CSV table of C-alpha atoms and ligand atoms in Angstrom, one decimal:
chain,number,residue,atom,x,y,z
A,1271,MET,CA,27.0,142.7,-7.4
A,1272,ILE,CA,26.2,139.1,-6.9
A,1273,ALA,CA,23.4,137.5,-9.1
A,1274,PHE,CA,21.9,134.1,-9.0
A,1275,GLU,CA,20.1,132.8,-12.0
A,1276,GLN,CA,18.0,129.8,-11.8
A,1277,VAL,CA,20.4,128.1,-9.5
A,1278,SER,CA,19.7,124.7,-8.2
A,1279,LYS,CA,21.7,122.2,-6.0
A,1280,VAL,CA,20.8,118.5,-5.9
A,1281,TYR,CA,23.2,116.5,-3.6
A,1282,ALA,CA,24.4,113.1,-4.5
A,1283,ASP,CA,21.7,111.4,-2.5
A,1284,GLY,CA,18.9,113.2,-4.4
A,1285,THR,CA,18.3,116.0,-1.7
A,1286,THR,CA,17.3,119.1,-3.6
A,1287,ALA,CA,18.9,121.8,-1.2
A,1288,VAL,CA,18.2,124.7,-3.5
A,1289,ASN,CA,15.7,125.1,-6.1
A,1290,LYS,CA,15.9,127.4,-9.2
A,1291,LEU,CA,17.1,130.4,-7.1
A,1292,SER,CA,17.2,133.7,-8.6
A,1293,PHE,CA,17.9,136.9,-6.7
A,1294,LYS,CA,20.5,139.8,-6.7
A,1295,VAL,CA,22.7,141.4,-3.9
A,1296,GLU,CA,23.7,144.8,-4.6
A,1297,LYS,CA,27.1,146.1,-4.3
A,1298,GLY,CA,27.7,147.4,-0.7
A,1299,GLU,CA,24.6,146.0,0.5
A,1300,PHE,CA,24.0,144.2,3.9
A,1301,PHE,CA,22.0,141.1,2.6
A,1302,VAL,CA,20.5,138.7,5.2
A,1303,LEU,CA,19.3,135.2,4.3
A,1304,ILE,CA,17.0,133.7,6.9
A,1305,GLY,CA,14.9,130.6,7.2
A,1306,PRO,CA,14.5,127.4,9.2
A,1307,SER,CA,17.3,124.8,9.6
A,1308,GLY,CA,17.6,122.8,6.5
A,1309,CYS,CA,16.1,125.2,4.1
A,1310,GLY,CA,19.3,125.6,2.0
A,1311,LYS,CA,21.0,128.8,3.5
A,1312,THR,CA,24.6,127.4,3.8
A,1313,THR,CA,24.4,125.6,0.5
A,1314,THR,CA,23.3,128.9,-1.0
A,1315,LEU,CA,26.2,130.7,0.6
A,1316,LYS,CA,28.9,128.2,-0.3
A,1317,MET,CA,27.9,128.3,-4.0
A,1318,ILE,CA,29.1,131.9,-4.0
A,1319,ASN,CA,32.7,131.0,-3.3
A,1320,ARG,CA,32.4,127.6,-5.0
A,1321,LEU,CA,32.9,125.6,-1.8
A,1322,ILE,CA,30.0,123.8,-3.5
A,1323,GLU,CA,29.3,123.8,-7.2
A,1324,PRO,CA,25.7,124.4,-8.5
A,1325,SER,CA,24.1,121.5,-10.2
A,1326,SER,CA,22.4,124.0,-12.7
A,1327,GLY,CA,22.1,127.7,-13.2
A,1328,ALA,CA,24.7,130.3,-12.9
A,1329,ILE,CA,26.0,132.8,-10.5
A,1330,PHE,CA,27.7,136.1,-11.5
A,1331,ILE,CA,29.9,138.4,-9.6
A,1332,ASP,CA,30.1,141.9,-11.1
A,1333,GLY,CA,28.8,140.4,-14.3
A,1334,GLN,CA,31.4,137.5,-14.5
A,1335,ARG,CA,30.2,133.9,-14.2
A,1336,THR,CA,31.8,132.4,-11.2
A,1337,ALA,CA,32.1,129.0,-12.8
A,1338,GLN,CA,34.7,130.7,-15.2
A,1339,ALA,CA,36.7,132.5,-12.7
A,1340,ASN,CA,40.1,131.3,-11.3
A,1341,ILE,CA,38.9,129.8,-8.1
A,1342,HIS,CA,41.9,131.1,-6.0
A,1343,GLU,CA,41.3,134.7,-7.2
A,1344,LEU,CA,37.6,134.2,-6.5
A,1345,ARG,CA,38.1,133.1,-2.9
A,1346,TRP,CA,40.7,135.7,-2.2
A,1347,ASN,CA,38.1,138.3,-3.1
A,1348,ILE,CA,35.5,136.8,-0.7
A,1349,GLY,CA,36.0,136.8,2.9
A,1350,TYR,CA,34.2,133.9,4.8
A,1351,VAL,CA,33.2,133.7,8.5
A,1352,LEU,CA,31.7,130.6,10.1
A,1353,GLN,CA,29.9,130.0,13.3
A,1354,GLN,CA,32.6,127.9,14.6
A,1355,ILE,CA,35.6,130.1,13.6
A,1356,ALA,CA,38.5,127.8,13.0
A,1357,LEU,CA,41.4,129.8,14.0
A,1358,PHE,CA,44.7,127.9,13.8
A,1359,PRO,CA,45.4,127.2,17.5
A,1360,ASN,CA,49.1,127.2,17.3
A,1361,MET,CA,49.4,130.5,15.5
A,1362,SER,CA,49.2,133.9,17.1
A,1363,VAL,CA,46.2,136.3,16.4
A,1364,ALA,CA,48.6,138.3,14.0
A,1365,ASP,CA,49.6,135.1,12.1
A,1366,ASN,CA,46.0,133.9,11.9
A,1367,ILE,CA,44.9,137.3,10.4
A,1368,GLY,CA,47.8,137.4,8.1
A,1369,ILE,CA,47.3,134.1,6.4
A,1370,VAL,CA,45.8,135.3,3.1
A,1371,PRO,CA,48.2,138.3,2.7
A,1372,GLU,CA,51.0,136.0,3.3
A,1373,MET,CA,49.8,133.7,0.6
A,1374,LYS,CA,49.6,136.6,-1.6
A,1375,GLN,CA,53.3,137.3,-0.8
A,1376,TRP,CA,52.7,140.7,0.6
A,1377,LYS,CA,55.8,142.5,2.2
A,1378,LYS,CA,56.3,141.6,5.9
A,1379,SER,CA,55.9,145.1,6.9
A,1380,THR,CA,52.6,145.6,4.9
A,1381,ILE,CA,51.3,142.6,6.4
A,1382,GLU,CA,52.1,143.9,10.0
A,1383,LYS,CA,50.5,147.3,9.3
A,1384,ARG,CA,47.4,145.7,7.8
A,1385,VAL,CA,47.0,143.4,10.9
A,1386,ASP,CA,47.1,146.2,13.3
A,1387,GLU,CA,44.6,148.2,11.2
A,1388,LEU,CA,42.2,145.1,11.1
A,1389,LEU,CA,42.5,144.6,15.0
A,1390,ASP,CA,41.6,148.3,15.4
A,1391,LEU,CA,38.7,147.9,13.1
A,1392,VAL,CA,37.2,144.9,14.9
A,1393,GLY,CA,37.7,146.6,18.3
A,1394,LEU,CA,40.8,144.6,19.6
A,1395,GLU,CA,43.7,146.9,20.7
A,1396,PRO,CA,46.7,145.7,18.6
A,1397,THR,CA,49.3,145.9,21.3
A,1398,ILE,CA,47.3,143.7,23.5
A,1399,TYR,CA,46.1,141.1,21.1
A,1400,ARG,CA,48.5,140.8,18.3
A,1401,GLU,CA,50.7,138.1,19.9
A,1402,ARG,CA,47.9,136.3,21.9
A,1403,MET,CA,47.1,132.8,21.1
A,1404,PRO,CA,43.5,131.9,20.2
A,1405,SER,CA,42.9,129.8,23.3
A,1406,ASP,CA,43.6,133.0,25.3
A,1407,LEU,CA,40.6,134.8,23.8
A,1408,SER,CA,36.9,134.7,24.6
A,1409,GLY,CA,34.5,133.4,22.1
A,1410,GLY,CA,33.4,136.9,21.0
A,1411,GLN,CA,37.1,137.9,20.6
A,1412,GLN,CA,37.7,134.8,18.5
A,1413,GLN,CA,34.9,135.9,16.3
A,1414,ARG,CA,36.3,139.3,15.8
A,1415,VAL,CA,39.6,137.8,14.9
A,1416,GLY,CA,37.7,135.7,12.4
A,1417,VAL,CA,36.0,138.9,10.8
A,1418,ALA,CA,39.5,140.6,10.8
A,1419,ARG,CA,40.9,137.5,9.1
A,1420,ALA,CA,38.1,137.4,6.5
A,1421,LEU,CA,38.8,141.1,5.7
A,1422,ALA,CA,42.6,140.8,5.6
A,1423,ALA,CA,43.1,140.9,1.9
A,1424,ASP,CA,40.5,143.6,1.4
A,1425,PRO,CA,37.9,141.3,-0.3
A,1426,ASP,CA,34.8,143.1,-2.0
A,1427,ILE,CA,32.5,140.5,-0.5
A,1428,LEU,CA,32.1,139.2,3.0
A,1429,LEU,CA,30.1,135.8,3.5
A,1430,MET,CA,29.0,135.1,7.1
A,1431,ASP,CA,27.2,131.9,8.1
A,1432,GLU,CA,25.6,132.3,11.4
A,1433,PRO,CA,28.8,133.9,12.8
A,1434,PHE,CA,27.3,134.9,16.2
A,1435,SER,CA,24.9,132.2,17.0
A,1436,ALA,CA,27.2,130.3,19.5
A,1437,LEU,CA,28.0,133.5,21.5
A,1438,ASP,CA,26.5,134.6,24.8
A,1439,PRO,CA,23.7,137.3,24.3
A,1440,LEU,CA,25.9,140.3,25.4
A,1441,SER,CA,28.8,139.5,23.1
A,1442,ARG,CA,26.4,138.8,20.4
A,1443,SER,CA,24.7,142.0,20.8
A,1444,GLN,CA,27.9,143.9,20.9
A,1445,LEU,CA,29.2,142.1,17.7
A,1446,GLN,CA,26.0,142.7,15.9
A,1447,HIS,CA,26.3,146.4,16.7
A,1448,ASP,CA,30.0,146.5,15.5
A,1449,ILE,CA,29.6,144.6,12.4
A,1450,LYS,CA,26.7,146.9,11.2
A,1451,ALA,CA,28.9,149.9,12.0
A,1452,LEU,CA,31.9,148.3,10.4
A,1453,GLN,CA,30.0,147.4,7.1
A,1454,GLN,CA,28.7,151.0,7.1
A,1455,THR,CA,32.4,152.2,7.3
A,1456,ILE,CA,34.0,149.8,4.7
A,1457,GLN,CA,31.0,149.3,2.4
A,1458,LYS,CA,31.6,145.8,1.7
A,1459,THR,CA,29.0,143.6,0.1
A,1460,VAL,CA,27.8,141.3,3.0
A,1461,VAL,CA,25.7,138.2,2.7
A,1462,PHE,CA,24.8,137.1,6.2
A,1463,ILE,CA,23.0,134.0,7.3
A,1464,THR,CA,20.9,133.7,10.4
A,1465,HIS,CA,17.8,131.8,11.8
A,1466,ASP,CA,17.1,134.6,14.1
A,1467,MET,CA,14.8,137.4,12.8
A,1468,GLU,CA,15.6,139.8,15.3
A,1469,GLU,CA,19.3,139.6,14.3
A,1470,ALA,CA,18.1,139.7,10.7
A,1471,ALA,CA,16.0,142.9,11.2
A,1472,LYS,CA,18.8,144.6,13.1
A,1473,LEU,CA,21.4,144.0,10.6
A,1474,GLY,CA,20.0,143.6,7.1
A,1475,SER,CA,19.3,146.4,4.6
A,1476,ARG,CA,17.3,143.7,2.8
A,1477,ILE,CA,16.2,140.2,4.0
A,1478,GLY,CA,15.6,137.2,1.8
A,1479,VAL,CA,13.4,134.6,3.5
A,1480,MET,CA,14.2,131.0,2.5
A,1481,GLU,CA,11.8,128.1,2.7
A,1482,LYS,CA,12.6,124.7,1.3
A,1483,GLY,CA,15.3,125.7,-1.2
A,1484,GLU,CA,13.5,128.8,-2.5
A,1485,ILE,CA,13.4,132.5,-1.4
A,1486,VAL,CA,9.8,133.1,-0.9
A,1487,GLN,CA,10.1,136.9,-0.2
A,1488,ILE,CA,12.7,139.7,-0.2
A,1489,GLY,CA,12.4,143.2,1.3
A,1490,SER,CA,13.5,145.5,4.0
A,1491,PRO,CA,12.5,144.5,7.6
A,1492,GLN,CA,9.7,147.1,7.4
A,1493,GLU,CA,8.4,145.7,4.1
A,1494,LEU,CA,8.3,142.1,5.5
A,1495,ARG,CA,6.7,143.2,8.7
A,1496,GLU,CA,4.0,145.1,6.8
A,1497,ASN,CA,3.3,142.7,3.9
A,1498,PRO,CA,4.4,139.3,4.8
A,1499,ARG,CA,3.8,137.1,1.8
A,1500,THR,CA,3.7,133.7,3.5
A,1501,ASN,CA,2.7,132.5,6.9
A,1502,LEU,CA,6.4,131.7,7.7
A,1503,VAL,CA,7.3,135.3,7.1
A,1504,LYS,CA,4.4,136.5,9.1
A,1505,GLU,CA,5.3,134.2,11.9
A,1506,MET,CA,9.0,135.3,11.9
A,1507,MET,CA,8.3,139.0,11.8
A,1508,GLY,CA,5.8,138.6,14.7
A,1509,HIS,CA,8.9,138.1,16.9
A,1510,THR,CA,10.4,141.4,16.1
A,1511,ILE,CA,9.4,144.7,17.2
A,1512,SER,CA,9.4,148.0,15.2
A,1513,PRO,CA,12.3,150.3,15.6
A,1514,GLY,CA,10.5,152.8,17.9
A,1515,HIS,CA,10.0,150.1,20.3
A,1516,LEU,CA,13.4,148.7,20.1
A,1517,PRO,CA,14.9,148.1,23.6
A,1518,LEU,CA,18.0,150.4,24.4
A,1519,LYS,CA,20.4,147.4,24.7
A,1520,ASP,CA,20.1,147.0,20.8
A,1521,VAL,CA,20.7,150.6,20.1
A,1522,MET,CA,23.2,151.9,22.8
A,1523,MET,CA,26.9,152.2,22.6
A,1524,PRO,CA,28.4,149.2,24.6
A,1525,VAL,CA,30.5,150.2,27.6
A,1526,TYR,CA,33.8,149.5,26.1
A,1527,GLN,CA,33.2,151.8,23.1
A,1528,SER,CA,31.4,154.7,24.7
A,1529,ALA,CA,33.3,158.0,24.8
A,1530,TYR,CA,31.4,158.9,28.0
A,1531,VAL,CA,32.6,156.0,30.2
A,1532,LYS,CA,35.7,156.4,32.2
A,1533,GLU,CA,37.5,154.1,34.4
A,1534,ARG,CA,38.3,155.7,37.8
A,1535,ALA,CA,41.5,157.9,37.9
A,1536,ASN,CA,41.3,158.6,34.2
A,1537,THR,CA,42.3,162.3,33.8
A,1538,ASP,CA,40.8,162.6,30.3
A,1539,GLN,CA,38.6,165.8,30.2
A,1540,ALA,CA,35.6,164.8,28.2
A,1541,GLU,CA,32.7,167.1,28.6
A,1542,LEU,CA,30.5,164.3,30.2
A,1543,GLN,CA,32.0,161.4,32.0
A,1544,TYR,CA,30.4,158.5,33.7
A,1545,GLU,CA,32.8,156.8,36.0
A,1546,ILE,CA,32.7,153.1,36.8
A,1547,ASN,CA,34.6,150.9,39.2
A,1548,ASP,CA,36.2,147.6,38.5
A,1549,LYS,CA,32.8,145.8,39.0
A,1550,GLN,CA,31.6,147.9,36.3
A,1551,GLU,CA,29.1,149.9,38.6
A,1552,LEU,CA,28.5,153.5,37.9
A,1553,ILE,CA,30.0,155.5,40.8
A,1554,ARG,CA,29.5,159.1,39.8
A,1555,ALA,CA,29.2,161.4,36.9
A,1556,PHE,CA,30.7,164.8,35.8
A,1557,TYR,CA,29.2,167.3,33.3
A,1558,HIS,CA,31.7,170.0,32.4
A,1559,GLY,CA,33.7,169.2,35.5
A,1560,VAL,CA,30.6,169.5,37.8
A,1561,LEU,CA,29.6,166.5,39.8
A,1562,LEU,CA,25.9,165.5,38.8
A,1563,ASP,CA,23.8,164.9,42.0
A,1564,ASP,CA,21.7,162.1,41.2
A,1565,PRO,CA,22.3,161.1,37.5
A,1566,LEU,CA,19.3,159.7,35.7
A,1567,THR,CA,20.0,156.1,34.4
A,1568,LEU,CA,18.1,153.9,31.9
A,1569,ASN,CA,17.6,150.3,31.9
A,1570,ARG,CA,18.5,147.9,29.1
A,1571,ASP,CA,14.9,147.3,28.4
A,1572,SER,CA,13.9,151.1,28.3
A,1573,THR,CA,12.4,152.2,25.0
A,1574,LEU,CA,13.8,154.9,22.8
A,1575,GLU,CA,11.1,157.3,23.6
A,1576,GLN,CA,12.0,156.9,27.3
A,1577,ALA,CA,15.6,157.5,26.4
A,1578,PHE,CA,14.8,160.7,24.6
A,1579,GLU,CA,12.7,162.2,27.4
A,1580,ALA,CA,15.3,161.4,29.9
A,1581,LEU,CA,18.0,163.0,27.8
A,1582,GLN,CA,16.0,166.1,27.6
A,1583,LYS,CA,15.3,166.1,31.2
A,1584,GLN,CA,18.8,165.7,32.4
A,1585,GLY,CA,20.1,168.0,29.7
A,1586,VAL,CA,23.3,166.0,29.0
A,1587,PRO,CA,24.4,164.6,25.5
A,1588,ALA,CA,24.3,161.0,26.9
A,1589,LEU,CA,22.9,158.8,29.7
A,1590,PRO,CA,24.0,155.5,31.2
A,1591,VAL,CA,22.2,152.2,30.5
A,1592,THR,CA,22.2,149.7,33.2
A,1593,GLU,CA,21.5,146.0,33.8
A,1594,GLY,CA,21.3,145.2,37.4
A,1595,ASN,CA,24.1,147.0,39.0
A,1596,HIS,CA,26.2,147.0,35.9
A,1597,LEU,CA,26.7,149.8,33.5
A,1598,ILE,CA,26.3,148.2,30.1
A,1599,GLY,CA,26.5,151.2,27.8
A,1600,THR,CA,25.4,154.7,27.1
A,1601,ILE,CA,22.8,156.3,24.9
A,1602,SER,CA,23.2,159.5,23.2
A,1603,TYR,CA,21.3,161.9,20.9
A,1604,GLU,CA,23.8,160.8,18.3
A,1605,ASP,CA,22.9,157.0,18.6
A,1606,LEU,CA,19.2,157.9,18.4
A,1607,ALA,CA,19.8,160.1,15.4
A,1608,LYS,CA,21.8,157.4,13.5
A,1609,LEU,CA,19.1,154.9,14.2
A,1610,SER,CA,16.4,157.2,12.7
A,1611,LEU,CA,18.5,157.9,9.7
A,1612,LYS,CA,18.6,154.1,9.1
A,1613,THR,CA,15.1,153.1,9.8
A,1614,LEU,CA,12.8,156.0,8.9
B,3086,ADP,N1,26.5,117.0,1.5
B,3086,ADP,C1,25.2,116.9,1.6
B,3086,ADP,N2,24.6,115.9,1.1
B,3086,ADP,C2,23.3,115.6,1.1
B,3086,ADP,N3,22.4,116.5,1.7
B,3086,ADP,C3,22.8,117.7,2.2
B,3086,ADP,C4,24.3,117.8,2.1
B,3086,ADP,N4,24.6,119.2,2.8
B,3086,ADP,C5,23.3,119.6,3.1
B,3086,ADP,N5,22.3,118.7,2.8
B,3086,ADP,C6,20.8,118.8,2.9
B,3086,ADP,O1,20.5,119.9,2.1
B,3086,ADP,C7,19.4,120.6,2.7
B,3086,ADP,C8,20.0,122.1,2.8
B,3086,ADP,O2,21.0,122.1,3.8
B,3086,ADP,P1,21.8,123.5,4.2
B,3086,ADP,O3,22.2,124.3,3.1
B,3086,ADP,O4,22.8,123.2,5.1
B,3086,ADP,O5,20.7,124.2,5.1
B,3086,ADP,P2,20.7,125.3,6.2
B,3086,ADP,O6,22.0,126.0,6.2
B,3086,ADP,O7,19.5,126.3,5.9
B,3086,ADP,O8,20.4,124.7,7.6
B,3086,ADP,C9,19.1,120.0,4.1
B,3086,ADP,O9,18.1,119.0,3.9
B,3086,ADP,C10,20.4,119.1,4.3
B,3086,ADP,O10,20.1,118.1,5.1
B,3087,MG,MG1,23.5,126.3,7.7
């Protein structure tokens, strides 16, 4: 658990960036801090791993005052991911991820095993990406390596400062989906900063809204939507939509992860297969080996209700989601069930 008690930060020039902040983040929680630029989010985050020291007040991790902790041990136990992930340009992906384990003098074979495990975890095939150089990765892939690196030494806490805000919308949406799933698997305590409420509502179990160095309200997305305590909260929540109206693109399984999408000539015998060509267009669909005449497709902006109806109508476990001519993902009963478990 992370606890702030009356924490303030006044910079040398007299700016009060954070003002008597008190809040708690529970173990295993996905906590999102949101607020306009300059409200003190980054300062708050950096005080957790002591990249910035508070001017007054105290921060506790699992009951221990961070000011009294050994700073190296503290930082090893806290992964940190930034917007502009600074991968070392002349080191391979594997070496970038292995930095902290290397410093901790893990055995070489243990590090190699860990690197592959982490690449798998963040959705990068180890045999393909392990020896690549950072310059040969897309922005989204670099952020994935950044997340893997932050998790390398198995920290209890993961701090993320606007990690996806420099990405294109599609990569961003894929990474949001993946980091949420990842956190549910590994159960780390995550403190995630964003200024985008749609992102906050999608990821956070609780959201803390910051304004001028203070947290003005903490609650689940639903609580903030139903009972906004300030105009800022109200205005921010106005830009989000309730879960039943989420567009499919935010709920679907992206193409590269879907069990139902097959490249042509793949002989895998899944019960349901949507085949795509190299332009990522849907060419045909098989259900239990039988060609579906005219498979229903959903649009990225279709609603969950429409998806549910279409699934029942077609009588298959999953349907393709398209954007223009491209297949961008699939939506299954399982995806819908997972969402309702999380939000109802
Ligand atoms: N090193 C610094 N010296 C003086 N003022 C700073 C420093 N870093 C940040 N600030 C100021 O503190 C306030 C909070 O900054 P920051 O924590 O970066 O906000 P956010 O991440 O929410 O945009 C801003 O007014 C910013 O200009
Ligand atoms: Mg910031």
